[in-house]
Each structure stands twice: as C-alpha cells, then as structure tokens.
Tab-separated table of C-alpha atoms and ligand atoms in Angstrom:
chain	number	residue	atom	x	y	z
S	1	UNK	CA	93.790	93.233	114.731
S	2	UNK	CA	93.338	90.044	116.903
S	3	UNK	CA	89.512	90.767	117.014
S	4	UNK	CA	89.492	91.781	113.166
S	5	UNK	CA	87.123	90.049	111.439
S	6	UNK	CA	86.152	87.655	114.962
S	7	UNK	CA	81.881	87.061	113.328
S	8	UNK	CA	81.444	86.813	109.640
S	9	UNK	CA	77.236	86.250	108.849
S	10	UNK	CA	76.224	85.600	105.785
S	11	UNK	CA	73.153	85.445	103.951
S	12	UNK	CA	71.375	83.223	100.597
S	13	UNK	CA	71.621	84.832	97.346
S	14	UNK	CA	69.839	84.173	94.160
S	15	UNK	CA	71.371	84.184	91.113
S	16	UNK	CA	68.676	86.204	88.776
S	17	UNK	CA	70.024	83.726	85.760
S	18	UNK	CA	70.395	80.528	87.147
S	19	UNK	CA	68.393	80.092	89.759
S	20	UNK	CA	71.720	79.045	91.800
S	21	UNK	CA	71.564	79.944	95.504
S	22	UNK	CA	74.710	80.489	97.487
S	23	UNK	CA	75.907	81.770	100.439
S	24	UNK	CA	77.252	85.470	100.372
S	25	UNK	CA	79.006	87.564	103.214
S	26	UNK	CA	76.661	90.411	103.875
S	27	UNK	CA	78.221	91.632	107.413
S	28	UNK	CA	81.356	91.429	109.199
S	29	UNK	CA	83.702	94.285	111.721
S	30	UNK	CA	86.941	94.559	110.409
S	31	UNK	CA	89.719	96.424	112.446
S	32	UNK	CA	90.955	98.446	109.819
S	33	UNK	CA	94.349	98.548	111.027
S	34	UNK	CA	96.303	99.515	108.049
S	35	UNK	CA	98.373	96.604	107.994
S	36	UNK	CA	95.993	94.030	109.110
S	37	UNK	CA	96.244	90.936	106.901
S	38	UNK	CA	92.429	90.448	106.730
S	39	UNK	CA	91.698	93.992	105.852
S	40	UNK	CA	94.834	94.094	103.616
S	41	UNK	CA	93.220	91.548	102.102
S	42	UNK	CA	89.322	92.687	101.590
S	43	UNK	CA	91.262	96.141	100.740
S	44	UNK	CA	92.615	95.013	97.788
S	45	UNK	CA	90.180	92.756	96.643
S	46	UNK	CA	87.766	96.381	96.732
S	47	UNK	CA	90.081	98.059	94.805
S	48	UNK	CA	90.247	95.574	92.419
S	49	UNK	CA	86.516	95.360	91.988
S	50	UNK	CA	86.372	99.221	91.529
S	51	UNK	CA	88.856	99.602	89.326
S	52	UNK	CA	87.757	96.755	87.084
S	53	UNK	CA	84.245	98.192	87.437
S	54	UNK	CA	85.779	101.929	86.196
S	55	UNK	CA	87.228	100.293	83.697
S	56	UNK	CA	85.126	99.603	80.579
S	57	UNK	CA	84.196	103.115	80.077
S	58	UNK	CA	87.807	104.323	80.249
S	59	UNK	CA	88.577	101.880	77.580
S	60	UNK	CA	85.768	103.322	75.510
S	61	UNK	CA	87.409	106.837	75.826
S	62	UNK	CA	90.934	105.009	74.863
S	63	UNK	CA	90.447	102.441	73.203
S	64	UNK	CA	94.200	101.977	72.058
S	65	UNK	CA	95.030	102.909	75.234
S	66	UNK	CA	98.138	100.156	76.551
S	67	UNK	CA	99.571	99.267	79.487
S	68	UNK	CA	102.534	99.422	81.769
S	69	UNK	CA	103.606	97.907	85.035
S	70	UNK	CA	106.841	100.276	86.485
S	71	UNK	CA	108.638	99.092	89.743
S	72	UNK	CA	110.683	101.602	91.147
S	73	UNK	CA	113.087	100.773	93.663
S	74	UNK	CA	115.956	102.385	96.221
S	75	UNK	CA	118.493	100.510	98.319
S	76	UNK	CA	117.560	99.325	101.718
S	77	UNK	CA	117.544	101.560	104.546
S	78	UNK	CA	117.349	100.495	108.146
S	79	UNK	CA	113.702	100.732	109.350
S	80	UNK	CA	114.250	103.838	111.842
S	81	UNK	CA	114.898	105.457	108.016
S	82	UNK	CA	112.133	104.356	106.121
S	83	UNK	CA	109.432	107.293	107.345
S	84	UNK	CA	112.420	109.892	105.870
S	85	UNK	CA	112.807	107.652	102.920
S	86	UNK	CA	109.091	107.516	101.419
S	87	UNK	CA	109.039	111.514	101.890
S	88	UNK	CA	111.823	111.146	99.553
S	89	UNK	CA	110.711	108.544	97.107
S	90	UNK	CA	107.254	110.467	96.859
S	91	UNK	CA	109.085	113.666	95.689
S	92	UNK	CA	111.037	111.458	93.740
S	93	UNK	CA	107.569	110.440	92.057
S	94	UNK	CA	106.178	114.045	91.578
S	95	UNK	CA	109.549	114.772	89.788
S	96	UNK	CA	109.145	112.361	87.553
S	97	UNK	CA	105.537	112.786	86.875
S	98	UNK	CA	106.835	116.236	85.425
S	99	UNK	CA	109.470	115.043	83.365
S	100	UNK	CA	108.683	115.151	79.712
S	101	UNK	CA	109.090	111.290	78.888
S	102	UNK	CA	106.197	110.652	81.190
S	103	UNK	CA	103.770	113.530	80.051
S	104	UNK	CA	102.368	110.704	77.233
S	105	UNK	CA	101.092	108.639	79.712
S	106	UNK	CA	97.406	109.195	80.382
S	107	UNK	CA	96.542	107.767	84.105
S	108	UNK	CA	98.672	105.815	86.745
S	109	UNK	CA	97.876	103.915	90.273
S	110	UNK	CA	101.068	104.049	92.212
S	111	UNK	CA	101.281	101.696	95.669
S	112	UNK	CA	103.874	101.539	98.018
S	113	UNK	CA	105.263	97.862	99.148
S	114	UNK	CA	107.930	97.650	102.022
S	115	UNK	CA	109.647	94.625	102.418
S	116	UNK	CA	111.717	93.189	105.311
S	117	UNK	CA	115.495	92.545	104.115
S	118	UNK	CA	117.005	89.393	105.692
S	119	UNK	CA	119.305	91.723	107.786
S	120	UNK	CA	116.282	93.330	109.396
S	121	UNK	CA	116.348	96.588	107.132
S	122	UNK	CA	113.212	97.727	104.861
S	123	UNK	CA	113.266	97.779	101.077
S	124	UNK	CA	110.671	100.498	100.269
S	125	UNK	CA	109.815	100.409	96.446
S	126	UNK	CA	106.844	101.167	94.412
S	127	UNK	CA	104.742	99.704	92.041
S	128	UNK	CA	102.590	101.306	89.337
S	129	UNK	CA	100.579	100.765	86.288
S	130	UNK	CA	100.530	103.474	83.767
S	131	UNK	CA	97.931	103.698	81.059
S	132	UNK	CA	99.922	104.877	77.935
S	133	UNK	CA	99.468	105.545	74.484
S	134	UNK	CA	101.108	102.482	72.156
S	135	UNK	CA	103.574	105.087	70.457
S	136	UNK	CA	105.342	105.052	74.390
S	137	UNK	CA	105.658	100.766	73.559
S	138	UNK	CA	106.949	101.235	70.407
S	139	UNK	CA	107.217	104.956	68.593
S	140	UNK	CA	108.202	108.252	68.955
S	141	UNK	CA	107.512	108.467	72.823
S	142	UNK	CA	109.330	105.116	73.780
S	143	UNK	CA	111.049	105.494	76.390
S	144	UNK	CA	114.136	102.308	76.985
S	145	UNK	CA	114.579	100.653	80.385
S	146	UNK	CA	117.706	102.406	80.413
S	147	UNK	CA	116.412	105.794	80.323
S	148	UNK	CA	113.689	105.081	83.317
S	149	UNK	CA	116.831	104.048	84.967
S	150	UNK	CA	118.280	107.346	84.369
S	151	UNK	CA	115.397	109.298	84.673
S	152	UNK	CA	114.599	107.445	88.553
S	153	UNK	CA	118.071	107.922	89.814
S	154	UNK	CA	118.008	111.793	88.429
S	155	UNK	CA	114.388	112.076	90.220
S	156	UNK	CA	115.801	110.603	93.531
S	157	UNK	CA	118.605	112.474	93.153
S	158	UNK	CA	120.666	109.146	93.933
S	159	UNK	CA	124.563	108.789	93.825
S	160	UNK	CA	124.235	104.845	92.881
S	161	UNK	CA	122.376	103.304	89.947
S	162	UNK	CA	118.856	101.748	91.325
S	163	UNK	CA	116.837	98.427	90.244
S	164	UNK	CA	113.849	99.471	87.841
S	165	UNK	CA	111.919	97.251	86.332
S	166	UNK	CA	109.500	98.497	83.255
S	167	UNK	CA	107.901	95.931	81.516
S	168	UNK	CA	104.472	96.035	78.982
S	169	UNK	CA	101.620	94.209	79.918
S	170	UNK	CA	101.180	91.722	77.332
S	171	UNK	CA	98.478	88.793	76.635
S	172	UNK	CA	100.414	85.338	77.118
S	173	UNK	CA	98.921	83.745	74.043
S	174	UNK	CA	99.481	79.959	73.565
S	175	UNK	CA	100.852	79.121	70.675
S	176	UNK	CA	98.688	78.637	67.452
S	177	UNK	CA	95.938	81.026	69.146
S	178	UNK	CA	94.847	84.170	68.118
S	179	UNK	CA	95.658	87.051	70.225
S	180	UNK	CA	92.555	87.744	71.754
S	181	UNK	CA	90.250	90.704	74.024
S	182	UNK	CA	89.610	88.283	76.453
S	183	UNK	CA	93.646	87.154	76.927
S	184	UNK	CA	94.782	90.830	77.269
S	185	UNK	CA	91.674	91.372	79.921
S	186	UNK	CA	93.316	88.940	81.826
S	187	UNK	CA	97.015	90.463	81.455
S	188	UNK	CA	95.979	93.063	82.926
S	189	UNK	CA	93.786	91.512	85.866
S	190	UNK	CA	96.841	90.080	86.980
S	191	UNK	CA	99.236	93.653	86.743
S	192	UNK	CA	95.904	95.288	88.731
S	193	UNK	CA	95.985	92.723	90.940
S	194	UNK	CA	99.966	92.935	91.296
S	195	UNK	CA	99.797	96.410	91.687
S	196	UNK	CA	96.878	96.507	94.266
S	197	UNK	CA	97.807	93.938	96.571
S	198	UNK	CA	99.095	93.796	100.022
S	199	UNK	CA	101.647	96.272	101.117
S	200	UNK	CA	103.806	94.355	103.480
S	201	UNK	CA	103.714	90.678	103.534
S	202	UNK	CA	102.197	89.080	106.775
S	203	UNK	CA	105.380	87.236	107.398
S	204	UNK	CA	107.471	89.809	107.528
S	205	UNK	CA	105.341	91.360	110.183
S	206	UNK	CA	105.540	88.159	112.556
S	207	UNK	CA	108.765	87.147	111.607
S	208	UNK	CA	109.948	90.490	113.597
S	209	UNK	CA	107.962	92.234	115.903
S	210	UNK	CA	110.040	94.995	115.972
S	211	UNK	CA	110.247	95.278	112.598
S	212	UNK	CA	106.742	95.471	112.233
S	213	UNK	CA	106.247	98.346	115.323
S	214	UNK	CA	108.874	99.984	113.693
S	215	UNK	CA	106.921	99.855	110.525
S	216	UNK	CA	103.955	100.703	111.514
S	217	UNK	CA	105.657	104.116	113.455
S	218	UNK	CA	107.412	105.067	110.189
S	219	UNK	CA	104.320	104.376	107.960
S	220	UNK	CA	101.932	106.588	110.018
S	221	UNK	CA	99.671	109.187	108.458
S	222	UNK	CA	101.597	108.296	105.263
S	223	UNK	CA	99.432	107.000	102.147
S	224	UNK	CA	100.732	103.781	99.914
S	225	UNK	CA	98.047	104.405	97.304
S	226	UNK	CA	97.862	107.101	94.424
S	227	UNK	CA	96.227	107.989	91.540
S	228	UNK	CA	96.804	110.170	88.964
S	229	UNK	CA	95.705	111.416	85.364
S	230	UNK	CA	92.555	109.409	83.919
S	231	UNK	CA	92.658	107.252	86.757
S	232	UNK	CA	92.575	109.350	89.409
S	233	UNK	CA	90.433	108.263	91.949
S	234	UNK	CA	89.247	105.229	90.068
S	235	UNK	CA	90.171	103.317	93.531
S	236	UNK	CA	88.171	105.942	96.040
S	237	UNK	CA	90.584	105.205	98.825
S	238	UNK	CA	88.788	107.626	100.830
S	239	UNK	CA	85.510	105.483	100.479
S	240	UNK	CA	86.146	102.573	103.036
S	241	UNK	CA	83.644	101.595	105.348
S	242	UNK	CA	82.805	97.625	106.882
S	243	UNK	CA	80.265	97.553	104.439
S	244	UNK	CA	82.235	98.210	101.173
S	245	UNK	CA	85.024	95.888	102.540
S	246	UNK	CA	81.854	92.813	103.068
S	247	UNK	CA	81.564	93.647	99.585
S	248	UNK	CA	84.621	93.714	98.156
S	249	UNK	CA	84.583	91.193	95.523
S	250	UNK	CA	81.285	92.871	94.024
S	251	UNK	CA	77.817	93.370	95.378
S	252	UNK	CA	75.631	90.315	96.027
S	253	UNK	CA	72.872	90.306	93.282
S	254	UNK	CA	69.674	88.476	93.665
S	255	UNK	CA	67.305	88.890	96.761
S	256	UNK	CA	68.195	89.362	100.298
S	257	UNK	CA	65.246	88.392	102.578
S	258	UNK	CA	67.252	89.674	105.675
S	259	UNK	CA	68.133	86.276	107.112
S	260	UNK	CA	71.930	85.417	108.266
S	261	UNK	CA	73.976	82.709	109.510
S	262	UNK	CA	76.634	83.395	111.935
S	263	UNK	CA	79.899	82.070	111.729
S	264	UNK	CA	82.917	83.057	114.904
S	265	UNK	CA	86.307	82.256	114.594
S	266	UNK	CA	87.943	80.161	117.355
S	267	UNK	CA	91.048	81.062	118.707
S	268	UNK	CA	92.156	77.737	120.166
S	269	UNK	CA	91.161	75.787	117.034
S	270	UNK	CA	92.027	78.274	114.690
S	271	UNK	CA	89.178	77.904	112.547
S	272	UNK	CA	85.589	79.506	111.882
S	273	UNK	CA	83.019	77.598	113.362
S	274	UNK	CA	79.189	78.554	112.630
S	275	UNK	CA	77.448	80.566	115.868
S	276	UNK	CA	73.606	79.904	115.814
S	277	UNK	CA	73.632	82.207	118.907
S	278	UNK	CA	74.907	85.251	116.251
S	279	UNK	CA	71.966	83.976	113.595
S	280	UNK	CA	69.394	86.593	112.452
S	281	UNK	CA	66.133	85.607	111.234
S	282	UNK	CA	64.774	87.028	107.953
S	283	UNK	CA	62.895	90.216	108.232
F	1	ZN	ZN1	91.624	93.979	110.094
C-alpha cells in the first residue's frame, strides 16, 4: 500500500469540441490492496462511471422505474466476530431477497461498510440501492419502514430490534422550480455514489492498527459488492485491472500521441512532485 500509486504519468488530451487541451492520467501501478485508500478510491470512482454508463439504457427498458437507498444494520460485534458476522448478514440478505415484499423490486447493488466503534468493536452494515417499481413508493407493493424493520430482524433471525434506514431517492427541488430530469439525475448520482464508496474509512484504519489487521483477517476472500436482478453485473467487479482504475472517471477522448509526463510522490514532503527522469516521449 505504501508504494500504491508511488508514479502517476500523464498525457495531453484534446477535447474533439473545444479544442481544450488538458492533462489526463493515462498510467499509474496501484497496489490493489483491498482496503487501500487510493485504490478504494479509483475503485469507486470506476464503478461509478460504469454504472452511470449502464445506465441510460436501463432507464429506457424502465422508464418509471424509481429508486431506493436501504441501510441495513446489526449491533456491533467485537472485530475477532466480524468474519462470522458478514456470513450471517449475507444469508440474512439472500433471505430477504426471497421474501415476497421484495420480489417487486427489479435490480439492487448491495456494499458492505464496516465501521470502527469508539470502543474498538466493528459495526458491519450494508448499503443498497434498489431499483423499484413506483407502486413499492406509494401503492399496492409499499412496503413501511416498519415492516423492513420487521422483515431484517426476521431475516437475521435477531432477538433485538435493529437500525434500518429506507428512504426514496428524491430530487431536492428549490422552491418555485419545476421538478426536473436533470434534478432527479443528480439524486441519484449522489445515492450511487453513497452506495459505491469506500468501505472502511481511512481513519479508522490508522486510528488502530489492530483494528485494521484484524479487519483485514476477518474480511479475507469475502466480497463487499453485489448485484442482483437488472443490475447485475452493471459494476463488473471482476473486471479490474491498473488500466481500468487510470481510467476510472471515464476514458480520455481526443488524441493520444504517446507522450507522458511523470509525476513521483515524495515521501518526506508528502507531495507529488513531477519526475522528468519517468517522462516518455511521444511515439
Ligand atoms: Zn492501492
């Protein structure tokens, strides 16, 4: 992780509209640690892009199609727990998937988020964006926040009453405006985003090392990400090389002549600095 992302080079892009040219990253080693901020970081940001990318076509085939951003939670367990507790929380999930209130709802993405508790336990919980039909907002398929209560602490089998949190994903429209496509587009960039980013927060992991080790024991071999119904595998998790991570916030249009500028980062200074040494001339 130290050496994760140690030479960025980047090359000029062209703007086919404008004319504009700007500087794009075109090539960089990431570690690919799982947990790695950087990667965490370029990870999301890819899914984003794909899923945003996936997405106009699946709004053609639904076009009343709504949205839904479920968080799903358990109590804290201590860390030594937490592999044993995400076996149970994803069996939790497949119940539920099954359970009649939830057959209405046409795709999901489902990430996993732990979080460090101030006593030095984990709080395990998911978050996930279901693609419903609007009579599950308001009809004859609604189902209350009451009822996913139930229907989460039936799943998990639980002998306490968990937090879940089920809210729509709604347009924040100022007042006087008309509701518009572009204000619910961005509703819904920010529950993707939500969703999709990070899955334990970088402090947490410094704050305690042992913690983190812990973590990282627990979490092995284990996935945070699913997919399911008409969005299954709109992310392609399995699809993750340095190259689609360089690229993560969409592909660099205009021409590339081949040329890059090298840029390290510097420990001591804690900074990039460029690295004419690392430059490659254009082909
Ligand atoms: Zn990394």
């Amino acid at each position: 992780m130290a050496d994760c992302g140690g030479v960025l080079r980047f090359g000029w892009s062209t703007a086919p509209e404008t004319g504009e040219t700007a500087l794009r990253l075109r090539e960089a080693h990431f570690c690919r640690v799982r947990h790695c901020p950087v990667c965490q970081w370029r990870r999301s940001l890819m899914w984003q892009a794909r899923f945003h990318q996936s997405l106009p076509k699946i709004v053609q085939e639904h076009p009343k199609a709504r949205w839904v951003f479920l968080t799903l939670t358990v109590r804290n367990c201590s860390i030594g727990e937490l592999g044993e507790m995400l076996t149970a929380m994803n069996a939790g999930w497949q119940r539920l998937i099954k359970r009649k209130e939830f057959r209405p709802v046409s795709g999901w993405v489902r990430t996993t988020e732990v979080t460090r508790g101030a006593d030095g336990s984990a709080h395990p919980h998911f978050h996930a964006l279901l693609m419903v039909p609007p009579s599950m907002l308001a009809g004859s398929n609604y189902v209350k926040q009451a009822r996913w209560v139930e229907l989460w602490t039936d799943c998990m089998r639980l002998d306490y009453v968990p937090v879940v949190d089920v809210r729509a994903v709604k347009a924040t429209i100022p007042e006087g405006a008309k509701p518009s496509l572009d204000a619910m587009g961005f509703a819904l960039q920010r529950a993707v985003a939500e969703t999709l980013k990070y899955s334990v927060k970088p402090g947490d992991m410094t704050d305690d090392p042992y913690w983190f080790l812990e973590l990282t024991r627990q979490a092995h071999k284990r996935r945070f990400v699913a997919t399911g119904g008409v969005l299954k595998n709109v992310l392609r998790v399995d699809e993750e090389t340095d190259a689609d991570l360089v690229m993560a916030d969409g592909s660099a249009e205009g021409e590339d002549d081949g040329s890059r500028l090298a840029f390290n980062w510097r420990e001591t200074e804690r900074r990039y600095r460029r690295a004419p040494n690392g430059d490659k001339p254009a082909r």
